[in-house]
Structures are given as C-alpha cells and as structure tokens.
CSV table of C-alpha atoms in Angstrom, one decimal:
chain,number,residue,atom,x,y,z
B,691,UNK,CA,2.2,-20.8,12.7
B,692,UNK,CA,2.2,-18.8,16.1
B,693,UNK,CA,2.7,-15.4,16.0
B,694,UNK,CA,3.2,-12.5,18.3
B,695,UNK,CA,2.3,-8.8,17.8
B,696,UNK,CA,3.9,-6.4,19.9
B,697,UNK,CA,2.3,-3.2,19.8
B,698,UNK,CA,3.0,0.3,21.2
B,699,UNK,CA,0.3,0.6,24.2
B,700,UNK,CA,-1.1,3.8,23.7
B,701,UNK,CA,-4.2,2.9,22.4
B,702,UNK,CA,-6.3,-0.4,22.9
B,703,UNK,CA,-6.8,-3.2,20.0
B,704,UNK,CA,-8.9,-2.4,17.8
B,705,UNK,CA,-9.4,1.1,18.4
B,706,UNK,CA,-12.1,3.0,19.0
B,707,UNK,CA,-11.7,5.7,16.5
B,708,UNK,CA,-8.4,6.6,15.4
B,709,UNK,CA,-5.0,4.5,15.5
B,710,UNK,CA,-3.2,3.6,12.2
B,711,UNK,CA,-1.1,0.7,14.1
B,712,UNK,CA,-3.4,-0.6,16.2
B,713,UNK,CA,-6.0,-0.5,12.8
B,714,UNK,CA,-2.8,-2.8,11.0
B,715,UNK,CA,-3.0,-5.6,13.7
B,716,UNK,CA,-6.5,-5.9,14.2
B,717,UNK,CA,-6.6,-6.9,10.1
B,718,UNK,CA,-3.7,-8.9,10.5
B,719,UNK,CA,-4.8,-11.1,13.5
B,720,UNK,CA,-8.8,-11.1,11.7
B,721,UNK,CA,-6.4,-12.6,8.5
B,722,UNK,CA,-4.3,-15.1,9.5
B,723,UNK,CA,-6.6,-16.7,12.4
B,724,UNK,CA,-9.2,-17.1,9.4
B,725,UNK,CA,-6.1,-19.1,7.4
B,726,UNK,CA,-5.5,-20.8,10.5
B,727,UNK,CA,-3.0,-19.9,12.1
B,728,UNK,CA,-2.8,-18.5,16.2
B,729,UNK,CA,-2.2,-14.7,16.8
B,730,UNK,CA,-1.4,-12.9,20.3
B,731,UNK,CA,-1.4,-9.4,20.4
B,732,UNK,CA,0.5,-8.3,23.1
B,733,UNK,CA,-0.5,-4.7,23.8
B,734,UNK,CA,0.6,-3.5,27.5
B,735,UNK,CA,-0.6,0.1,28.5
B,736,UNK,CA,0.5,1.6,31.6
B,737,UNK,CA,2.7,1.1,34.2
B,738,UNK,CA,6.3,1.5,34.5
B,739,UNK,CA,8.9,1.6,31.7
B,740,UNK,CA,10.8,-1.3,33.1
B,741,UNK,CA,7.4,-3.5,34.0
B,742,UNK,CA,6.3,-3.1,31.0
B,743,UNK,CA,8.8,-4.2,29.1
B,744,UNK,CA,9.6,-7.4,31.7
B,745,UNK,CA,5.6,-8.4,31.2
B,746,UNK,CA,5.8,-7.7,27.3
B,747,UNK,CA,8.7,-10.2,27.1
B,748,UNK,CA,6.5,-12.8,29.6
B,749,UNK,CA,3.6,-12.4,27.5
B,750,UNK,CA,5.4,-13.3,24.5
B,751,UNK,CA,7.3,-16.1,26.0
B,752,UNK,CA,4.5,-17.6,27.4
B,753,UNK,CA,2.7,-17.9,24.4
B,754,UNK,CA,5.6,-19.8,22.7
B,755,UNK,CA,5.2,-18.4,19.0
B,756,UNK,CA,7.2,-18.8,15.9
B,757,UNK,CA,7.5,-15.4,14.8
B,758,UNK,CA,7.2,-12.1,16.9
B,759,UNK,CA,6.9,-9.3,15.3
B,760,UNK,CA,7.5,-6.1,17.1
B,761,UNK,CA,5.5,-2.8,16.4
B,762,UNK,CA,7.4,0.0,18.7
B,763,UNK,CA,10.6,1.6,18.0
B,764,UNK,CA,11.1,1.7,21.9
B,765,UNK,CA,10.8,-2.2,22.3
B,766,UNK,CA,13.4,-3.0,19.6
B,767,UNK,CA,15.8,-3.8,22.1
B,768,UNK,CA,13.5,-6.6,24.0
B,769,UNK,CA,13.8,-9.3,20.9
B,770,UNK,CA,16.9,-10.0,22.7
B,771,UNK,CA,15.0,-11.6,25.0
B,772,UNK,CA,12.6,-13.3,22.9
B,773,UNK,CA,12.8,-17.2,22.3
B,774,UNK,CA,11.1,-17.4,18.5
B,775,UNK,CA,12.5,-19.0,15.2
B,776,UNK,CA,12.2,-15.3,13.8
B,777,UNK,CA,11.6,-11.9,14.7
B,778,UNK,CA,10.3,-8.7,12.5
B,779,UNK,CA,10.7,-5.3,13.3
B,780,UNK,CA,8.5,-2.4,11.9
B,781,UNK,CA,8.8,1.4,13.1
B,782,UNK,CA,5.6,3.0,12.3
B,783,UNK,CA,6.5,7.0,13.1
B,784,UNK,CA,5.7,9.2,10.8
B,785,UNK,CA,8.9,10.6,10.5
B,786,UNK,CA,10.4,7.1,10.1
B,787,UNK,CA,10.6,8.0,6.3
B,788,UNK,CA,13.0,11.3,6.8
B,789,UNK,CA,16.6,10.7,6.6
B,790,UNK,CA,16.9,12.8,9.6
B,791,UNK,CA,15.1,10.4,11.7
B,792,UNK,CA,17.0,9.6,14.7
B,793,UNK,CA,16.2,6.2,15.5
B,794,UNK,CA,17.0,3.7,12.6
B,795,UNK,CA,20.0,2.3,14.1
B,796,UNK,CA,17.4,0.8,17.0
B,797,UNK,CA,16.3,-1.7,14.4
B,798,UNK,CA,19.8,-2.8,13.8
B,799,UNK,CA,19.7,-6.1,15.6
B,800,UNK,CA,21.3,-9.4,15.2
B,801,UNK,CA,18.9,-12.1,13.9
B,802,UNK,CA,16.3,-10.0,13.1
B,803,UNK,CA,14.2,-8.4,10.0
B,804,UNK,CA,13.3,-5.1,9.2
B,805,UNK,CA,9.9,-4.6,7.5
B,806,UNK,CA,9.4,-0.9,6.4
B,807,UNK,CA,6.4,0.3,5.1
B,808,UNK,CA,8.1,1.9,2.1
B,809,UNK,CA,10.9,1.8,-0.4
B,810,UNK,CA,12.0,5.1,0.8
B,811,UNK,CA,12.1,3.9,4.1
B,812,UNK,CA,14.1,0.7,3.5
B,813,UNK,CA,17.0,2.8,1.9
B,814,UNK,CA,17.1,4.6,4.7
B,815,UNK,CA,17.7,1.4,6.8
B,816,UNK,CA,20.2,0.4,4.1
B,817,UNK,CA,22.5,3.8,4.6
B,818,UNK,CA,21.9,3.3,8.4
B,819,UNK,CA,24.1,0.1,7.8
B,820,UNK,CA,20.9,-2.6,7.6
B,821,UNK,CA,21.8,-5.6,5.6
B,822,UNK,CA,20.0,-5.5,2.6
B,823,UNK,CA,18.9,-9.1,2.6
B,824,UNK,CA,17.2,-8.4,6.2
B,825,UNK,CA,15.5,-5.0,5.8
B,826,UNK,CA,12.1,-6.0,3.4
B,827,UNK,CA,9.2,-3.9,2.3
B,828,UNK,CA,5.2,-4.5,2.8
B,829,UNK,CA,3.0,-1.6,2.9
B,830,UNK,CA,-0.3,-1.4,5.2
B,831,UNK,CA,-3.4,-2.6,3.8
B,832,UNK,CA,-7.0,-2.9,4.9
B,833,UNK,CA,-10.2,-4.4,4.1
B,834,UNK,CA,-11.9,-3.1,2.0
B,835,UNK,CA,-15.2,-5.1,1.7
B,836,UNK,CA,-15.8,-2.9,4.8
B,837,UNK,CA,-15.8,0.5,3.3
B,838,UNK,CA,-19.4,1.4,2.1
B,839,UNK,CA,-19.3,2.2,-1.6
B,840,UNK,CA,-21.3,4.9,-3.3
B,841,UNK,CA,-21.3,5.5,-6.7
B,842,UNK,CA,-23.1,8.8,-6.2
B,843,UNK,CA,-21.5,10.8,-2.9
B,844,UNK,CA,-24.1,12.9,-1.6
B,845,UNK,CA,-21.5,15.3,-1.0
B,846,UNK,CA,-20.0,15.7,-4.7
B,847,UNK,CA,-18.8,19.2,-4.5
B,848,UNK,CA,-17.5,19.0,-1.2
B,849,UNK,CA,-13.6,17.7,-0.3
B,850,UNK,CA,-12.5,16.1,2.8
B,851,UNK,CA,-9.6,16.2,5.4
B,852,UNK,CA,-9.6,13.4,7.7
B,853,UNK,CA,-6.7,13.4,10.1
B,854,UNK,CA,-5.7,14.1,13.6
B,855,UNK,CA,-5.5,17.8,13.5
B,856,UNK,CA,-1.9,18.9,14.2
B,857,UNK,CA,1.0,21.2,12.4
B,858,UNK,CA,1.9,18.1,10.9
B,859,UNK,CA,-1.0,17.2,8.9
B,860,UNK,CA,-1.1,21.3,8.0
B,861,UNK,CA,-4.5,21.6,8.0
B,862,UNK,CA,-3.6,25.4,9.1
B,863,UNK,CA,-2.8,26.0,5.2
B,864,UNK,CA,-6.1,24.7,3.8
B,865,UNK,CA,-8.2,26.2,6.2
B,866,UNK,CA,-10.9,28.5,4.0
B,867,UNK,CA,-10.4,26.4,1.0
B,868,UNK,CA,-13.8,26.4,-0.8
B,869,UNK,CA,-15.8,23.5,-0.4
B,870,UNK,CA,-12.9,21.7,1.8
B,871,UNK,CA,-14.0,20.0,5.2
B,872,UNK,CA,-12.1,19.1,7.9
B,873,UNK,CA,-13.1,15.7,10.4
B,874,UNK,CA,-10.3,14.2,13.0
B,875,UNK,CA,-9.4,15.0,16.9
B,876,UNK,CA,-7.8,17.9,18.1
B,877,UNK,CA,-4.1,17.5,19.1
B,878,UNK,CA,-3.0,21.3,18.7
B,879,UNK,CA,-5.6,23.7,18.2
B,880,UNK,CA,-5.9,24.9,14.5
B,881,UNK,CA,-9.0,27.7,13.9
B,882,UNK,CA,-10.9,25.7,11.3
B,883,UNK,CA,-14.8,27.4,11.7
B,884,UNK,CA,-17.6,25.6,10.6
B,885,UNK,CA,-16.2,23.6,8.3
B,886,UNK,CA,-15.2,20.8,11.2
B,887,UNK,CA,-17.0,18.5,11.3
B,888,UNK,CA,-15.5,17.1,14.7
B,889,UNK,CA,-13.9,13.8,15.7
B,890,UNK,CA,-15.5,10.6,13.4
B,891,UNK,CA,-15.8,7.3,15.1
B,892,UNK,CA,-14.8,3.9,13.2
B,893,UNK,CA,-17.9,3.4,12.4
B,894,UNK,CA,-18.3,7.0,10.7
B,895,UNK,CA,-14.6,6.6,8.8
B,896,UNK,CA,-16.2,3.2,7.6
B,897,UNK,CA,-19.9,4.7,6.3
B,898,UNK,CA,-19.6,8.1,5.6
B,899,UNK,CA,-16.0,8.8,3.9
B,900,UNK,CA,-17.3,7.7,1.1
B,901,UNK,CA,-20.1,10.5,0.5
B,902,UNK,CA,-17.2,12.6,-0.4
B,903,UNK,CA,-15.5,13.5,-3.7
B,904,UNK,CA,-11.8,13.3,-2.8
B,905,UNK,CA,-9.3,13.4,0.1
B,906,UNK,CA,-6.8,15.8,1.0
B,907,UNK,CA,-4.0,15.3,2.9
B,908,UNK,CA,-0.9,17.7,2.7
B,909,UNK,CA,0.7,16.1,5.7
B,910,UNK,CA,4.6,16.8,6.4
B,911,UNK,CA,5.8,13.3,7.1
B,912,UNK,CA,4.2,9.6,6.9
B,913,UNK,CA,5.2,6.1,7.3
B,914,UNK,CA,2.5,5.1,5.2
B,915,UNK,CA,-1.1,6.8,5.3
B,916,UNK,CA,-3.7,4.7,6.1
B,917,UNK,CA,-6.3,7.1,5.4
B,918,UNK,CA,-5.5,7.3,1.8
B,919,UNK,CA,-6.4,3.7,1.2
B,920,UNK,CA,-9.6,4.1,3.4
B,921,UNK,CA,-10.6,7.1,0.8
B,922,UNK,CA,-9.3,5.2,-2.6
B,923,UNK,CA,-11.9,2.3,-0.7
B,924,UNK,CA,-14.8,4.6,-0.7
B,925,UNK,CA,-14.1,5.8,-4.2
B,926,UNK,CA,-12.6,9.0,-3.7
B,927,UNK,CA,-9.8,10.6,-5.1
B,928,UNK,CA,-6.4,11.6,-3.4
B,929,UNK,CA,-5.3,15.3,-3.0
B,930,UNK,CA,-1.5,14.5,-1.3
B,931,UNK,CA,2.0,16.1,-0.3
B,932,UNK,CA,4.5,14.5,-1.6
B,933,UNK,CA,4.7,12.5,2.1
B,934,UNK,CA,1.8,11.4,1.7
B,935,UNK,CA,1.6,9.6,-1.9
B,936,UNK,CA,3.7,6.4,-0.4
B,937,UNK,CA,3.3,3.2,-2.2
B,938,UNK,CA,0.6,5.2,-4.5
B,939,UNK,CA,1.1,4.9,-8.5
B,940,UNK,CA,0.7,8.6,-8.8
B,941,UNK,CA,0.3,8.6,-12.3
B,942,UNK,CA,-3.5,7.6,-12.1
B,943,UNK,CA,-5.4,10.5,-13.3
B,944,UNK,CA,-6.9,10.6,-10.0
B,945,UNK,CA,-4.1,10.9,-7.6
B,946,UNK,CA,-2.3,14.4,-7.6
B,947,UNK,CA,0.9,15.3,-5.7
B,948,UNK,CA,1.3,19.1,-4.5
B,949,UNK,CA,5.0,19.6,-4.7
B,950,UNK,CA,6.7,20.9,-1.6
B,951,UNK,CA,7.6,24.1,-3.3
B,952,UNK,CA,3.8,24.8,-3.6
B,953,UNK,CA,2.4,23.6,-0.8
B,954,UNK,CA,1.9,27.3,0.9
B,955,UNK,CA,0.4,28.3,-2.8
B,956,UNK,CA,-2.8,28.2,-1.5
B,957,UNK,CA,-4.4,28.7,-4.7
B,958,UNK,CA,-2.7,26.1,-6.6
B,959,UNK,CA,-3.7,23.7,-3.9
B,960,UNK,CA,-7.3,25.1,-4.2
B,961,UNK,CA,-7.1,24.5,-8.0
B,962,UNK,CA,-5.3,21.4,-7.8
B,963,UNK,CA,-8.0,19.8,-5.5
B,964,UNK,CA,-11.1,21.1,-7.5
B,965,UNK,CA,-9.8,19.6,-10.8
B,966,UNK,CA,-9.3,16.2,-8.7
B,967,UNK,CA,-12.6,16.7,-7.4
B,968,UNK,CA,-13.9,16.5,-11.1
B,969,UNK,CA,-12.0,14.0,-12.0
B,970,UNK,CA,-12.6,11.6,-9.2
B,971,UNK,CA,-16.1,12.0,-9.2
B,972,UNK,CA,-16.2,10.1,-12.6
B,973,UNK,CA,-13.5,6.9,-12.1
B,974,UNK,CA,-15.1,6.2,-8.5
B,975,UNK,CA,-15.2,2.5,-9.2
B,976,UNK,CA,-11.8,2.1,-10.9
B,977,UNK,CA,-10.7,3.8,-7.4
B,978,UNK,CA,-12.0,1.2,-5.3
B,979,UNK,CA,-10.7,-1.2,-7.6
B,980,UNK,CA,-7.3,0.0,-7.2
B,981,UNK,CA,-7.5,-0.2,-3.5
B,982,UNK,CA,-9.0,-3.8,-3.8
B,983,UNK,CA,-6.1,-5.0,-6.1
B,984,UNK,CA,-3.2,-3.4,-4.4
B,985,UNK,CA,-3.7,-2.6,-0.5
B,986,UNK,CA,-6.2,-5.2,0.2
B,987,UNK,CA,-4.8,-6.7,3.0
B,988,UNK,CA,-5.9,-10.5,2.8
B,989,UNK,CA,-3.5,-10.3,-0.4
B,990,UNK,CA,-0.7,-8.4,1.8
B,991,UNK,CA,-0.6,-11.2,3.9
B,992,UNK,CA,-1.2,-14.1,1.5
B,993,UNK,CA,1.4,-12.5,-0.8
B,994,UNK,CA,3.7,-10.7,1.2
B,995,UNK,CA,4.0,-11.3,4.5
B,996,UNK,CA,3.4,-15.1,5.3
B,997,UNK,CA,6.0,-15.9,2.4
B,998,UNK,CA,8.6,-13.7,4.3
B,999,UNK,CA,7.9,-15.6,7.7
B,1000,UNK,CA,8.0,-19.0,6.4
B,1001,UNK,CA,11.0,-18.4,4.2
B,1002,UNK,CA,12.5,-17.0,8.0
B,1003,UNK,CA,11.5,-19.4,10.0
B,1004,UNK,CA,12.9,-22.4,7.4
B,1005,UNK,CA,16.2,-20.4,7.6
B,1006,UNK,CA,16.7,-19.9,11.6
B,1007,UNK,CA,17.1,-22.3,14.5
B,1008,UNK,CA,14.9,-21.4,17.4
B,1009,UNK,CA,16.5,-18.1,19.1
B,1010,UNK,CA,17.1,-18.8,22.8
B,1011,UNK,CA,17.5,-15.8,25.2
C-alpha cells in the first residue's frame, strides 16, 4: 500500500526535540516501510498560504498513493483535491477534545474518515453531525523498545514535569512542590527556580525520563499526551488532570487523576503525587508492560490502523479531483 502523510509544517520530520505529531509519523512511516509498504511524508514549511497548499496537493499527487492521510486541521479542505482510494483525517490540537472547540465541522468532508485520538473526541465529531460509521478511534503510540529502562531511578524521590512550559500545561500551580522538577521549552515565561532543568533533547526524553519516579502532568486540554506513554515506557508512574488521563485505564494503582475541582489544592496535588511516587517506585516493570501491551505502536498499526485502510480502500473507487 502507498500512503501519504500530510503534516502541519511547523516543525521538521522527525523532530529534534519536541513535536508530538511529527513524533506520530516518524513511528508510523519507521512501521509500515518495515511491513512493506511505501510512505511519503509530505511536510511543507514556509512559504505562502496558498503555495503551500497547491505544492502539498502536487506532492501528494505525484506520489500516487492509496490512502492520504491528513494531519492539519487547516488542510482538511485540500482532500478535495486529492486523487486516492481513501482519505483520513486526524486533528491533533489539544483543544480538539473540548466541546467548545471551534473547528470540528472542518473534518466533515464527503468521502472521507475521521480518526480521533479519543473516545471523547469522536463523540464530539458525532454531535458535530459526523457519521458514525466514518469517524473511528486509534490513540498515539510509540516505541517503546527505545525508552531505556531502569528498574532503580537514580532519582527515586524526585517527580518530573516534562512539557512545553505554558498556562496550558499549568506548571504555574506546581511550582515549589517538594521534590517536583520541571524539563521542557519555554513558550510563556513561568518562574520555576532551580528546579528547571531546561529544554531536553530527544535523546535526553529517550535516556533519562526514566531516572524518575513518576510524571506529572496537570495540563488543561490534550488530544492525547504523548508524554504519558513515554513515562509509563520508562517505568514511571502518572500524576494527571483529568485532560490528561486519555486512553489510560486509570484504575491501575499507579495512575491517579487530580479532579478539576482540586487542581489549585496545591496540597492535595502535593500529597497525591508523593503517594504515587511510592507506589510507582514498586510496579515499575508492570508499567512498562502496560505501555508495551497497549500503546506500542507496531500493534497500533498492525491492529488498528492498516485494518481500517484496507477495509477503506476495498470499499471506495479511486477518488478523482
């Protein structure tokens, strides 16, 4: 099968540090070339609005694929122009999963399917008037054979916040927490003191996340976290708002959900993430295995995702623009 990735051109493929959709395709197109199949990631970065969308559409013409599956809200409207057998859509915004989201009507298009990244985010679609047999679900995954594994952090009584550092990830209402550290770049300046650890590389995300105890994320809105699987990978535990526990099976006794109503409480976060801390420090293994069976990406696209594009391209005739 030929497929085409269309992705958002922000950032390049894979990136350099940080970048949860360009993260998603570089696993993908590393998947399904080594079962065979051909993968173009079309990923155009600067320029014009209008250029960019005519050379996205040439690029994906040109390479003639079966299936193209669009990664950008904003380029929704281009699989008009597409000539494929089938074409996905996925919005990967964080605030895709509010109902107050503005722009799930743009993946209402004819002859196309909707992948969200969540239940919640398919019913959303639905009440946005989605047909119900064209808006599916598969969550991110990742590969997890290359997350370094401890057994023993050398960090056990320290916690961790890895994220870009912005109101929405409210790392302004866990700052002081004891033994809580903070690593990701700086979007909006948030007073964190010596506890930041600065902005990790891929390379440091991969090696080092896992010389922590747990994860904290209080985040406002997410599609679906990556970070959180890159953690459970490494064997820690997860320390989430309730944003932030998509797709997780939070009642393993080392996943905890802070409640909205609690998440300015900060000493019920404190306590909350010290008693995880505990707990996590002893199931580290099970963790990883819990990543491996259910967010290991190899499986996501073995189980998930190639059935869905064969079953679409056996239903439609090839879509001419």
């Amino acid at each position: 099968m030929r497929i085409a990735f269309v992705s958002t051109g922000q950032l390049p493929i894979p990136a350099p540090g940080y970048g949860g959709i360009e993260l998603v395709l570089h696993y993908y197109r590393q998947i399904l070339e080594r079962l065979g199949h051909e993968v173009r990631i079309v990923n155009v970065m600067g320029g014009a609005s209008i250029a960019r969308r005519l050379r996205i559409v040439r690029e994906v013409n040109s390479f003639r694929p079966d299936l193209a599956h669009i990664h950008a809200s904003k380029y929704f409207n281009l699989s008009r122009w597409l000539r494929c057998r089938g074409i996905f859509l996925t919005d990967h915004a964080p605030e895709v999963s509010l109902a107050t989201y503005p722009h799930h009507r743009r993946a209402l298009r004819k002859n196309t399917r909707i992948i969200g990244l969540s239940e919640n985010i398919r019913r959303h679609y639905l009440a946005a008037g989605a047909p119900p047999g064209c808006a599916h679900v598969i969550p991110n995954g990742l590969m997890t054979g290359r997350f370094r594994f401890a057994e023993a952090p050398r960090h056990r009584e320290h916690s961790l916040c890895l994220a870009v550092i912005n109101r929405r990830k409210r790392q302004h209402l866990l700052c002081g927490i004891p033994g809580l550290y903070f690593a990701g770049p700086v979007e909006e300046e948030i007073a964190l003191g010596e506890n930041y650890l600065g902005e990790w590389s891929r390379e440091q995300v991969e090696n080092d996340l896992t010389d922590y105890a747990n994860l904290v994320l209080l985040s406002q809105s997410e599609g679906h976290a990556n970070v959180c699987l890159e953690a459970m990978a490494g064997g820690l535990g997860l320390v989430v708002s309730e944003a932030g526990a998509t797709n997780l099976d939070v009642s393993l006794p080392f996943i905890d959900v802070v409640p909205e109503e609690k998440i300015t409480d900060r000493e019920h976060v404190a306590a909350v993430i010290a008693k995880n801390r505990a707990t996590a420090l002893g199931m580290r293994r099970q963790i990883r295995g819990y990543a491996k069976k259910n967010f290991d990406v190899a499986q996501i696209v073995e189980k998930q995702y190639l059935p869905l594009a064969r079953a679409t391209m056996a239903a439609r005739p090839l879509v001419d623009s």
